[in-house]
Each structure stands twice: as C-alpha cells, then as structure tokens.
Short mmCIF file of C-alpha atoms and ligand atoms in Angstrom, two decimals:
data_model
loop_
_atom_site.label_atom_id
_atom_site.label_comp_id
_atom_site.label_asym_id
_atom_site.label_seq_id
_atom_site.Cartn_x
_atom_site.Cartn_y
_atom_site.Cartn_z
CA MET A 171 -41.24 14.83 44.99
CA THR A 172 -42.61 14.51 41.48
CA LEU A 173 -46.22 15.28 40.72
CA THR A 174 -47.08 12.23 38.64
CA ALA A 175 -50.73 12.94 37.92
CA VAL A 176 -53.71 15.09 38.74
CA VAL A 177 -57.15 13.84 37.77
CA TYR A 178 -59.55 16.73 38.27
CA ASP A 179 -63.20 17.82 38.02
CA ALA A 180 -64.47 14.23 38.30
CA ALA A 181 -68.20 13.80 38.90
CA GLU A 182 -67.20 11.45 41.71
CA ILE A 183 -64.15 9.75 43.13
CA VAL A 184 -64.71 6.58 45.10
CA THR A 185 -61.88 6.19 47.60
CA LEU A 186 -63.17 3.08 49.41
CA GLU A 187 -62.52 4.80 52.68
CA ALA A 188 -64.79 6.73 55.00
CA ASN A 189 -62.19 9.30 55.94
CA GLU A 190 -62.68 12.28 58.19
CA GLY A 191 -63.49 15.45 56.35
CA ASN A 192 -65.78 13.46 54.14
CA ASP A 193 -69.32 12.89 55.31
CA GLY A 194 -68.69 9.19 55.45
CA GLY A 195 -70.46 8.55 52.21
CA ARG A 196 -71.97 10.27 49.25
CA ALA A 197 -72.98 13.87 49.87
CA SER A 198 -76.40 13.03 48.50
CA ALA A 199 -77.10 9.33 48.43
CA SER A 200 -79.48 8.44 45.64
CA ASP A 201 -82.96 7.36 46.65
CA ASP A 202 -82.69 3.71 45.77
CA GLU A 203 -79.46 3.18 47.66
CA THR A 204 -79.46 3.45 51.39
CA PRO A 205 -76.69 5.56 52.95
CA ASP A 206 -75.64 2.35 54.67
CA GLU A 207 -74.63 0.79 51.34
CA THR A 208 -72.38 3.66 50.34
CA ALA A 209 -71.26 4.53 53.87
CA ASP A 210 -67.75 3.18 53.66
CA LEU A 211 -67.19 3.84 49.98
CA GLY A 212 -65.79 7.28 50.81
CA ILE A 213 -67.21 9.07 47.78
CA TYR A 214 -66.23 12.65 46.95
CA GLU A 215 -68.28 14.54 44.38
CA ASP A 216 -66.80 17.19 42.10
CA ALA A 217 -63.45 15.80 43.06
CA ALA A 218 -59.78 15.54 42.22
CA VAL A 219 -56.96 13.20 43.11
CA ALA A 220 -53.28 14.17 43.06
CA ILE A 221 -50.61 11.49 42.78
CA GLU A 222 -47.02 12.19 43.81
CA ASP A 223 -44.21 9.72 43.19
CA GLY A 224 -46.82 7.14 42.22
CA GLU A 225 -48.87 7.42 45.41
CA VAL A 226 -52.07 9.26 46.24
CA ALA A 227 -51.00 12.54 47.88
CA ARG A 228 -54.40 14.18 48.15
CA VAL A 229 -58.00 13.38 47.28
CA GLY A 230 -61.03 15.57 47.85
CA ALA A 231 -62.96 18.51 46.42
CA SER A 232 -61.49 19.56 43.07
CA GLY A 233 -60.93 23.25 44.03
CA PRO A 234 -58.61 22.80 47.00
CA VAL A 235 -56.80 19.78 45.54
CA THR A 236 -55.98 21.55 42.24
CA ARG A 237 -54.91 24.73 44.07
CA GLU A 238 -52.44 22.69 46.10
CA PHE A 239 -51.45 20.46 43.15
CA PRO A 240 -51.91 22.43 39.89
CA PRO A 241 -52.65 20.01 37.03
CA GLU A 242 -50.31 21.98 34.73
CA ASN A 243 -47.38 20.88 36.93
CA ALA A 244 -48.23 17.19 36.59
CA ALA A 245 -46.77 14.71 34.13
CA TYR A 246 -50.32 13.54 33.47
CA ALA A 247 -53.20 16.02 33.82
CA VAL A 248 -56.55 14.35 33.20
CA ASP A 249 -59.78 16.33 32.90
CA ALA A 250 -62.44 13.93 34.22
CA THR A 251 -65.47 16.19 33.77
CA GLY A 252 -68.63 14.05 33.83
CA LYS A 253 -66.64 10.91 34.63
CA SER A 254 -66.11 8.88 37.77
CA VAL A 255 -62.93 7.49 39.28
CA ILE A 256 -62.57 4.21 41.16
CA PRO A 257 -59.53 2.29 42.46
CA GLY A 258 -58.10 -0.16 39.94
CA PHE A 259 -59.66 -3.60 40.26
CA VAL A 260 -57.80 -6.41 42.00
CA ASP A 261 -58.57 -9.76 40.34
CA PRO A 262 -57.60 -12.33 42.99
CA HIS A 263 -58.14 -15.60 41.08
CA THR A 264 -57.12 -16.38 37.50
CA HIS A 265 -55.49 -19.14 35.48
CA ALA A 266 -54.44 -16.62 32.83
CA LEU A 267 -51.32 -18.46 31.61
CA PHE A 268 -52.15 -21.25 29.18
CA ALA A 269 -51.93 -22.25 25.53
CA GLY A 270 -54.54 -23.66 23.18
CA ASP A 271 -58.16 -22.96 22.45
CA ARG A 272 -61.17 -24.62 24.11
CA SER A 273 -63.97 -22.69 22.44
CA ASP A 274 -65.32 -26.01 21.12
CA GLU A 275 -65.92 -27.03 24.75
CA PHE A 276 -68.06 -23.92 25.16
CA GLN A 277 -70.19 -25.24 22.31
CA ALA A 278 -70.28 -28.73 23.83
CA LYS A 279 -71.45 -27.27 27.14
CA LEU A 280 -74.19 -25.37 25.32
CA ARG A 281 -75.31 -28.71 23.89
CA GLY A 282 -75.62 -30.05 27.42
CA LYS A 283 -72.27 -31.70 28.20
CA THR A 284 -71.05 -31.25 31.74
CA TYR A 285 -67.56 -30.11 32.75
CA GLN A 286 -66.89 -33.56 34.21
CA GLU A 287 -67.98 -35.32 30.98
CA ILE A 288 -65.65 -33.11 28.96
CA MET A 289 -62.79 -33.94 31.36
CA ALA A 290 -63.55 -37.66 31.12
CA GLU A 291 -63.20 -37.42 27.32
CA GLY A 292 -59.72 -35.93 27.63
CA GLY A 293 -60.82 -32.31 27.43
CA GLY A 294 -60.71 -29.66 30.13
CA ILE A 295 -57.62 -29.02 32.23
CA LEU A 296 -55.58 -31.96 30.86
CA ARG A 297 -56.10 -30.76 27.29
CA THR A 298 -54.73 -27.33 28.25
CA VAL A 299 -51.83 -29.09 30.00
CA ARG A 300 -50.89 -30.82 26.72
CA ALA A 301 -51.05 -27.52 24.79
CA THR A 302 -49.11 -25.64 27.48
CA ARG A 303 -46.30 -28.21 27.65
CA GLU A 304 -45.91 -27.97 23.85
CA ALA A 305 -45.87 -24.16 23.70
CA SER A 306 -42.60 -22.24 23.77
CA ASP A 307 -41.78 -19.78 26.56
CA GLU A 308 -42.14 -16.92 24.06
CA GLN A 309 -45.61 -18.08 22.98
CA LEU A 310 -46.74 -18.45 26.57
CA LEU A 311 -45.36 -15.06 27.61
CA ASP A 312 -46.96 -13.43 24.57
CA HIS A 313 -50.38 -14.90 25.39
CA LEU A 314 -50.16 -13.83 29.01
CA LEU A 315 -49.08 -10.29 28.12
CA GLY A 316 -52.02 -10.08 25.71
CA HIS A 317 -54.47 -11.12 28.42
CA LEU A 318 -52.90 -8.63 30.84
CA ASP A 319 -53.46 -5.90 28.21
CA THR A 320 -57.15 -6.82 28.07
CA MET A 321 -57.43 -6.89 31.86
CA LEU A 322 -55.74 -3.51 32.16
CA ALA A 323 -58.06 -1.97 29.56
CA HIS A 324 -60.94 -3.26 31.69
CA GLY A 325 -59.59 -1.57 34.81
CA THR A 326 -57.61 -4.35 36.52
CA THR A 327 -54.33 -3.11 37.97
CA THR A 328 -53.41 -6.14 40.12
CA VAL A 329 -54.04 -9.77 39.23
CA GLU A 330 -53.26 -13.16 40.67
CA VAL A 331 -52.12 -15.79 38.14
CA LYS A 332 -51.80 -19.48 38.97
CA SER A 333 -49.54 -22.10 37.46
CA GLY A 334 -51.14 -25.52 37.14
CA TYR A 335 -51.17 -26.34 33.43
CA GLY A 336 -47.75 -27.96 33.66
CA LEU A 337 -48.28 -30.70 36.25
CA ASP A 338 -44.61 -31.62 36.14
CA THR A 339 -41.66 -29.90 37.81
CA GLU A 340 -40.18 -28.54 34.60
CA THR A 341 -43.37 -27.01 33.21
CA GLU A 342 -44.65 -25.72 36.55
CA LEU A 343 -41.34 -23.89 37.03
CA ARG A 344 -41.49 -22.58 33.46
CA MET A 345 -44.97 -21.24 34.12
CA LEU A 346 -43.96 -19.48 37.33
CA ASP A 347 -40.91 -18.01 35.60
CA ILE A 348 -43.11 -16.65 32.78
CA ILE A 349 -45.56 -15.19 35.32
CA ASP A 350 -42.58 -13.49 36.98
CA ARG A 351 -41.34 -12.13 33.64
CA ALA A 352 -44.83 -10.85 32.77
CA ASP A 353 -44.93 -9.03 36.11
CA ASP A 354 -41.63 -7.30 35.22
CA ARG A 355 -42.71 -6.44 31.70
CA HIS A 356 -46.32 -5.35 32.23
CA ALA A 357 -47.96 -2.43 34.03
CA VAL A 358 -50.37 -4.77 35.81
CA ASP A 359 -48.98 -6.12 39.10
CA VAL A 360 -48.97 -9.90 38.94
CA VAL A 361 -49.10 -12.09 42.06
CA ALA A 362 -47.99 -15.69 41.48
CA THR A 363 -49.63 -18.80 42.87
CA PHE A 364 -48.16 -22.29 42.54
CA MET A 365 -50.89 -24.78 41.66
CA GLY A 366 -49.10 -27.99 40.81
CA ALA A 367 -52.10 -29.72 42.40
CA HIS A 368 -54.56 -28.45 39.78
CA ALA A 369 -55.32 -31.91 38.36
CA VAL A 370 -53.96 -35.45 38.40
CA PRO A 371 -51.79 -35.88 35.25
CA GLU A 372 -52.77 -38.47 32.66
CA GLY A 373 -51.87 -42.02 33.66
CA ARG A 374 -51.07 -41.06 37.25
CA GLU A 375 -52.75 -41.77 40.54
CA ALA A 376 -53.59 -38.94 42.95
CA ASP A 377 -51.59 -40.08 46.01
CA ASN A 378 -48.50 -40.72 43.97
CA TYR A 379 -48.79 -37.36 42.19
CA VAL A 380 -49.30 -35.54 45.52
CA ALA A 381 -45.97 -37.03 46.63
CA GLU A 382 -44.35 -35.54 43.50
CA VAL A 383 -45.88 -32.12 44.19
CA VAL A 384 -44.69 -32.21 47.80
CA ASP A 385 -41.26 -33.81 47.33
CA ASP A 386 -40.14 -32.49 43.93
CA GLN A 387 -42.17 -29.48 42.76
CA LEU A 388 -42.62 -27.52 45.98
CA PRO A 389 -38.96 -27.50 47.09
CA GLU A 390 -37.90 -26.20 43.65
CA VAL A 391 -40.63 -23.53 43.62
CA ALA A 392 -39.68 -22.44 47.13
CA SER A 393 -35.96 -22.32 46.40
CA GLN A 394 -36.58 -20.08 43.38
CA GLY A 395 -38.85 -17.77 45.40
CA ILE A 396 -41.22 -17.23 42.50
CA ALA A 397 -44.60 -17.91 44.12
CA GLN A 398 -46.38 -16.34 47.05
CA PHE A 399 -49.33 -18.74 47.37
CA CYS A 400 -49.97 -22.46 47.01
CA ASP A 401 -53.40 -23.54 45.76
CA VAL A 402 -55.06 -26.94 45.33
CA PHE A 403 -58.18 -28.19 43.50
CA CYS A 404 -59.91 -29.90 46.43
CA GLU A 405 -62.68 -31.69 44.57
CA GLU A 406 -64.36 -35.06 44.23
CA GLY A 407 -62.32 -37.09 41.75
CA VAL A 408 -59.37 -34.68 41.87
CA PHE A 409 -57.68 -34.18 45.29
CA ASP A 410 -59.53 -35.18 48.46
CA VAL A 411 -59.24 -33.28 51.73
CA ASP A 412 -56.29 -35.33 53.05
CA GLN A 413 -54.33 -34.99 49.83
CA SER A 414 -55.12 -31.27 49.68
CA ARG A 415 -54.00 -30.84 53.28
CA ARG A 416 -50.70 -32.58 52.50
CA VAL A 417 -50.00 -30.18 49.64
CA LEU A 418 -50.98 -27.06 51.56
CA GLU A 419 -49.05 -28.03 54.72
CA ALA A 420 -45.94 -28.68 52.66
CA GLY A 421 -46.50 -25.35 50.88
CA LYS A 422 -46.80 -23.60 54.22
CA ASP A 423 -43.58 -25.20 55.45
CA ALA A 424 -41.92 -23.88 52.29
CA GLY A 425 -43.21 -20.36 52.98
CA LEU A 426 -46.21 -20.34 50.61
CA THR A 427 -49.57 -19.13 51.92
CA PRO A 428 -52.43 -21.58 51.27
CA LYS A 429 -55.45 -21.01 49.04
CA VAL A 430 -58.12 -23.60 48.25
CA HIS A 431 -60.43 -24.30 45.31
CA ALA A 432 -63.28 -25.49 47.52
CA GLU A 433 -66.75 -26.93 46.94
CA GLU A 434 -66.87 -25.94 43.24
CA LEU A 435 -68.63 -28.99 41.82
CA SER A 436 -69.37 -31.01 44.97
CA HIS A 437 -69.15 -30.70 48.76
CA ILE A 438 -66.18 -32.58 50.23
CA GLY A 439 -64.85 -30.30 52.97
CA GLY A 440 -62.48 -27.89 51.23
CA THR A 441 -63.98 -24.85 52.95
CA LYS A 442 -63.31 -26.27 56.41
CA LEU A 443 -59.81 -27.25 55.33
CA ALA A 444 -59.19 -23.62 54.31
CA ALA A 445 -60.32 -22.48 57.76
CA GLU A 446 -58.29 -25.15 59.57
CA ILE A 447 -55.08 -24.43 57.70
CA GLY A 448 -55.38 -20.62 57.84
CA ALA A 449 -55.70 -20.03 54.09
CA ALA A 450 -55.68 -16.49 52.73
CA SER A 451 -58.80 -17.35 50.75
CA ALA A 452 -61.20 -20.13 49.86
CA ASP A 453 -62.50 -19.85 46.33
CA HIS A 454 -65.61 -20.94 44.36
CA LEU A 455 -67.72 -22.12 47.37
CA LEU A 456 -70.81 -22.99 45.32
CA HIS A 457 -71.71 -25.82 47.68
CA SER A 458 -70.55 -24.41 51.02
CA THR A 459 -72.90 -24.91 53.97
CA GLU A 460 -73.80 -22.50 56.77
CA GLU A 461 -71.35 -24.30 59.02
CA ASP A 462 -68.60 -23.91 56.42
CA ILE A 463 -69.33 -20.20 56.14
CA ALA A 464 -69.15 -19.74 59.92
CA ALA A 465 -65.81 -21.56 59.98
CA LEU A 466 -64.40 -19.27 57.27
CA VAL A 467 -65.53 -16.13 59.08
CA ASP A 468 -64.08 -17.39 62.39
CA ALA A 469 -60.74 -18.12 60.76
CA ASP A 470 -60.70 -14.81 58.85
CA VAL A 471 -60.39 -16.53 55.47
CA VAL A 472 -61.59 -14.39 52.54
CA PRO A 473 -64.31 -16.05 50.46
CA VAL A 474 -63.59 -15.44 46.78
CA LEU A 475 -66.71 -15.94 44.67
CA LEU A 476 -66.41 -16.55 40.93
CA PRO A 477 -69.74 -15.84 39.26
CA GLY A 478 -68.28 -16.10 35.75
CA THR A 479 -67.56 -19.79 36.35
CA ALA A 480 -71.18 -20.49 37.29
CA PHE A 481 -72.29 -18.44 34.28
CA GLY A 482 -70.04 -20.37 31.89
CA LEU A 483 -71.04 -23.74 33.31
CA GLY A 484 -74.73 -22.84 33.44
CA ALA A 485 -74.46 -23.82 37.12
CA GLU A 486 -75.94 -22.35 40.26
CA TYR A 487 -74.24 -19.35 41.79
CA ALA A 488 -72.64 -19.24 45.23
CA ASP A 489 -74.92 -17.95 47.96
CA ALA A 490 -73.19 -14.58 48.36
CA ARG A 491 -75.83 -13.22 50.73
CA ALA A 492 -75.20 -16.04 53.19
CA PHE A 493 -71.52 -15.05 53.32
CA LEU A 494 -72.32 -11.35 53.71
CA ASP A 495 -74.93 -12.01 56.40
CA ALA A 496 -72.36 -14.06 58.31
CA GLY A 497 -70.07 -11.01 58.31
CA ALA A 498 -67.62 -12.16 55.63
CA ASP A 499 -65.72 -9.65 53.49
CA VAL A 500 -66.69 -11.25 50.20
CA ALA A 501 -64.32 -10.86 47.24
CA ILE A 502 -65.05 -11.56 43.58
CA ALA A 503 -62.72 -12.61 40.77
CA THR A 504 -62.92 -13.47 37.09
CA ASP A 505 -61.41 -17.00 37.37
CA PHE A 506 -60.20 -16.26 33.84
CA ASN A 507 -59.22 -19.62 32.29
CA PRO A 508 -60.07 -21.61 29.14
CA ASN A 509 -63.28 -22.80 30.82
CA CYS A 510 -64.29 -19.32 31.98
CA TYR A 511 -63.24 -17.02 29.22
CA SER A 512 -63.64 -13.49 30.55
CA GLN A 513 -60.92 -11.11 31.68
CA SER A 514 -63.45 -8.52 32.84
CA MET A 515 -63.96 -7.67 36.50
CA GLY A 516 -66.82 -5.42 35.34
CA PHE A 517 -68.64 -8.46 33.99
CA ALA A 518 -67.96 -10.32 37.25
CA ALA A 519 -69.45 -7.32 39.08
CA SER A 520 -72.56 -7.35 36.87
CA LEU A 521 -73.10 -11.06 37.54
CA SER A 522 -72.48 -10.50 41.25
CA CYS A 523 -75.28 -7.96 41.38
CA VAL A 524 -77.80 -9.59 39.07
CA GLU A 525 -77.20 -13.26 39.91
CA MET A 526 -75.79 -13.19 43.46
CA GLY A 527 -77.71 -10.25 44.90
CA LEU A 528 -74.81 -7.95 45.75
CA THR A 529 -75.45 -4.22 45.70
CA PRO A 530 -73.19 -2.23 43.35
CA ALA A 531 -71.40 -0.93 46.47
CA GLU A 532 -70.79 -4.47 47.74
CA ALA A 533 -69.60 -5.54 44.31
CA LEU A 534 -67.11 -2.66 44.17
CA ARG A 535 -65.71 -3.53 47.58
CA ALA A 536 -65.55 -7.19 46.54
CA ALA A 537 -63.53 -6.23 43.46
CA THR A 538 -61.09 -3.91 45.24
CA THR A 539 -60.38 -3.93 49.00
CA ASN A 540 -61.73 -7.41 49.71
CA ALA A 541 -59.95 -8.81 46.68
CA ALA A 542 -56.71 -7.22 47.92
CA ALA A 543 -57.25 -8.95 51.28
CA ALA A 544 -57.54 -12.30 49.47
CA LEU A 545 -53.99 -11.66 48.19
CA ASP A 546 -52.61 -10.44 51.55
CA LEU A 547 -51.82 -7.08 49.94
CA PRO A 548 -51.24 -3.97 52.07
CA GLU A 549 -54.51 -2.41 53.27
CA SER A 550 -54.19 0.64 51.05
CA VAL A 551 -54.34 -1.47 47.86
CA GLY A 552 -57.80 -1.25 46.30
CA THR A 553 -58.39 2.18 47.82
CA LEU A 554 -57.62 5.76 46.78
CA ARG A 555 -56.87 6.96 50.27
CA GLU A 556 -53.81 9.12 50.81
CA GLY A 557 -50.72 6.93 50.63
CA ALA A 558 -52.39 4.30 48.43
CA PRO A 559 -50.79 3.33 45.12
CA GLY A 560 -51.96 5.59 42.30
CA ASP A 561 -53.83 2.74 40.63
CA LEU A 562 -57.19 3.91 39.32
CA ALA A 563 -59.75 3.56 36.58
CA ILE A 564 -61.64 6.47 35.08
CA LEU A 565 -65.11 5.49 33.91
CA ASP A 566 -66.86 7.11 30.98
CA ALA A 567 -69.88 7.43 33.26
CA PRO A 568 -70.98 9.66 36.15
CA SER A 569 -70.94 7.00 38.88
CA TYR A 570 -69.33 3.72 39.93
CA VAL A 571 -72.75 2.08 39.64
CA HIS A 572 -72.18 2.01 35.88
CA VAL A 573 -69.57 -0.74 36.35
CA PRO A 574 -72.20 -3.44 36.97
CA TYR A 575 -75.06 -1.48 35.33
CA ASN A 576 -73.38 -1.26 31.90
CA PHE A 577 -73.15 -5.04 31.56
CA GLY A 578 -71.25 -6.56 28.68
CA VAL A 579 -69.57 -3.23 27.93
CA ASN A 580 -66.32 -1.86 29.29
CA ALA A 581 -67.19 1.24 31.32
CA VAL A 582 -63.46 1.94 31.85
CA GLU A 583 -61.97 4.65 29.66
CA THR A 584 -58.55 5.40 31.12
CA VAL A 585 -56.35 3.51 33.58
CA LEU A 586 -53.53 4.88 35.73
CA LYS A 587 -50.95 2.61 37.35
CA ASP A 588 -48.70 4.21 39.96
CA GLY A 589 -50.03 7.51 38.63
CA GLU A 590 -49.03 6.90 35.01
CA VAL A 591 -51.58 6.66 32.22
CA VAL A 592 -51.14 3.06 31.02
CA SER A 593 -54.36 2.48 29.10
CA ARG A 594 -56.65 4.86 27.28
CA GLU A 595 -59.60 4.03 25.04
O1 NIG B 166 -61.10 -22.54 38.74
N1 NIG B 166 -61.47 -25.63 39.02
C1 NIG B 166 -60.34 -25.74 38.60
N2 NIG B 166 -59.71 -24.87 37.84
C2 NIG B 166 -60.35 -23.91 37.01
C3 NIG B 166 -60.76 -24.50 35.71
C4 NIG B 166 -59.60 -24.69 34.87
C5 NIG B 166 -59.86 -25.26 33.51
O2 NIG B 166 -60.95 -25.79 33.21
O3 NIG B 166 -58.93 -25.16 32.70
C6 NIG B 166 -61.44 -23.18 37.75
O4 NIG B 166 -62.59 -23.16 37.34
FE1 FE B 167 -59.74 -21.55 39.55
#
C-alpha cells in the first residue's frame, strides 16, 4: 500500500455521505441552512482525508486521521488550514471537442438574434461541423486537452464529451478516437458519447441521415468500442421523436446506453422518449411538463439541467424545483460548447442557485453524485467516502457554499486526481 496523499487540517471536508460516526451533517449547521439541506452532505469539520493507492482510505477528524496516516509519509502532504475540500466535480454533458470560433454569434445573440435564426443563416452547429472536418487530429486533440486543463483547474475530475461535429462516419470516428486519446493523455477522466445525430448535415434530409447514423456510423462506433453512450438532439426541426427513437434503439442494440437532448427549444416529447427507452439521462428539459417529470422519475432517468445554456441564450431556465419536488436526483452540467462557452461547474452551480432556486447543498449534489449517476459511474464517484477515488478539489474558502457564492471566480485552488496533485493555482 502506498500513501498517495494526506490533506489535513481542513476547515471542512464534504464527503457527500452521511456515514456513521459522523452526526449525519454539519456539526453546527449555520442558521440560514436547515440541517435537512446539509443532512446527507456528510461534512466533517477540522478534518483530514488520507488517500492510499489512489483511493480514499480514511476521512474524518484531522487528529485521528493524521495519527494513523502521518502526512510526512505521503507522496503529497497538503496543509488545508482554513480551506474546504469537496469531491471533484463530474460534468455529465459537454460538447468540448470542436474547432473554430463562434464568439461573433455571441454578439449576434446580444443584438437579439435567436439560436434558430443563426442556424438558418448557416451558423451554429453546422458551422462548427465545417471547422471540425477541416481541422487536423493534432489541432483537435490540442484544443480538447486545453479545455480539459481549464476544467481541471476549475475542479472537474470527470467529464463527458460528445462527438457530433462530424456528422459523417469518418469524422465521427475521428472525434471519438481523439476523445479516447485525450482520456489517456489527461488527468481528467473522459467518458465518450456518440452523437452522430446532433444535427442534419447540409443538403441532407433527416430520415435519410438517420438511416446513415443507424446503418453506417453506429456499427463502426460499436465495433471500435470507443463510446459508452448514444445521444440525439430530439428537437423541432432537427430529429423528431420517431427518428430519435430509431437512433437510440439502434444504439442500445449496439451496446450504447441512450441519452436524450430533450425539450431544449420546444416541447416535442423527448423527455417521455427518454423514460420509455430507459435512458441514463435526459438533458436540457427547459420545456418539460409535470407529466414528463413524473415519467422521468418513474423510469429512474437522471434529469441533467444546463443553466449555462439558458444563460447564454437569454432563455428561461428549467424548472429545477419541479424536478426536485417530484423526487428526482437532479444533476447539473456545463454543456460546454461553442454556443455555451463556459467550462466551469462552479459557474453552473452559481446559476443553479440564483436562477433555478437550488440550495448550495443541492447544487453540490447535482454537480457530484447526481452527475455521476447520469454517467452510470460507480456510486462512490462524486463522494469522498472510504473506497472512493481520491478525486477532490480544495477550495480557497472555509466552506463548500463558496462554490456558488463566489460567482464568476474560481474558488478551486488545488485539485487531486487519484490522490495526486494535478492542478494547483
Ligand atoms: O446542447 N442542443 C444541441 N447541442 C448543443 C449546442 C451545440 C452548438 O450550438 O454547437 C447544446 O446546447
Ligand atoms: Fe448539449
């Protein structure tokens, strides 16, 4: 056994688990937060965490943990006096692999253009497809690694990345191969999603393109074993419910777990499709109805809400409270893409609290354990319980509340992945 790291004397460590021996929450819950909100956060004050062979071996009061695991014996000994420790964020929805620059579309949107108008003029996804097809593998890999660096510095230790800016067999496979290479090369764990059905390519018709995705792209993707999920943009004017179902069923047959971009710009039934098909998650959900929400909860599909997208579009936010009230384990993600240009889960957490009414505790769960569930990851991912991966972020702040509270600023100072210090401010 190797003692990889000991992080000690932290003001608080949030384990995301109400384990025995802890009081089930914060020793002294602050006045404005009910014990109920922090109950299952499993917070230890004046705490330490020891990581052996990359996994959490012990977490608890600093004294006993450091006596059992002396920091001087660890490869990484981190004095966290005055700081707080949280599990690394899991970002369960991004389109982080692309080429080109669409900052001019940001300006156009500020002048009042809608996303659909920009698409109709040849901008949006299809513009990124053109740039991505033209870029070399090295350029694409370089861009993705750069974005992963930014994510890591902001506390993300696991991220999902979708293909979908290729829209032909060759480029979709190239994208998935680059995502795979980035996963090998970078400290951040990268989960790959095949999204050949992200848009209808120029000059094509949806039904005919769906046949290409199902008959040509999917079999190749499956035979190479380089994607875990299959996603589709189920949206008015893109892929309707029947077309989306065809893609996701074929994906399932090929061993890929479904995910759905549902009710982002309109309401056409993507949420119910996600429930019917047993998707791991349904994402966006700006226009989901109460009935949709009940169907998701019944089918145990994780709702992934993307407040940065609403922010960037100047659109309404998803009704997060309706999902929480219905008993859903709501997750949040950045949706990082050229139309939603933020790699920061902290910013997504701030928006979740201020614009969608989540408490900081709910936002933290949404960005860790619930996000891990949206990616079918083992239950320990997104926690700091014993046996969990040693993936954590140390905040330059005394409590986790500073993640959403310190909006627009990165509260994360140091990041450990499998117990190794991989990012430090
Ligand atoms: O999740 N909605 C579809 N896909 C992305 C947008 C991608 C783009 O505009 O390039 C999304 O918001
Ligand atoms: Fe998306």
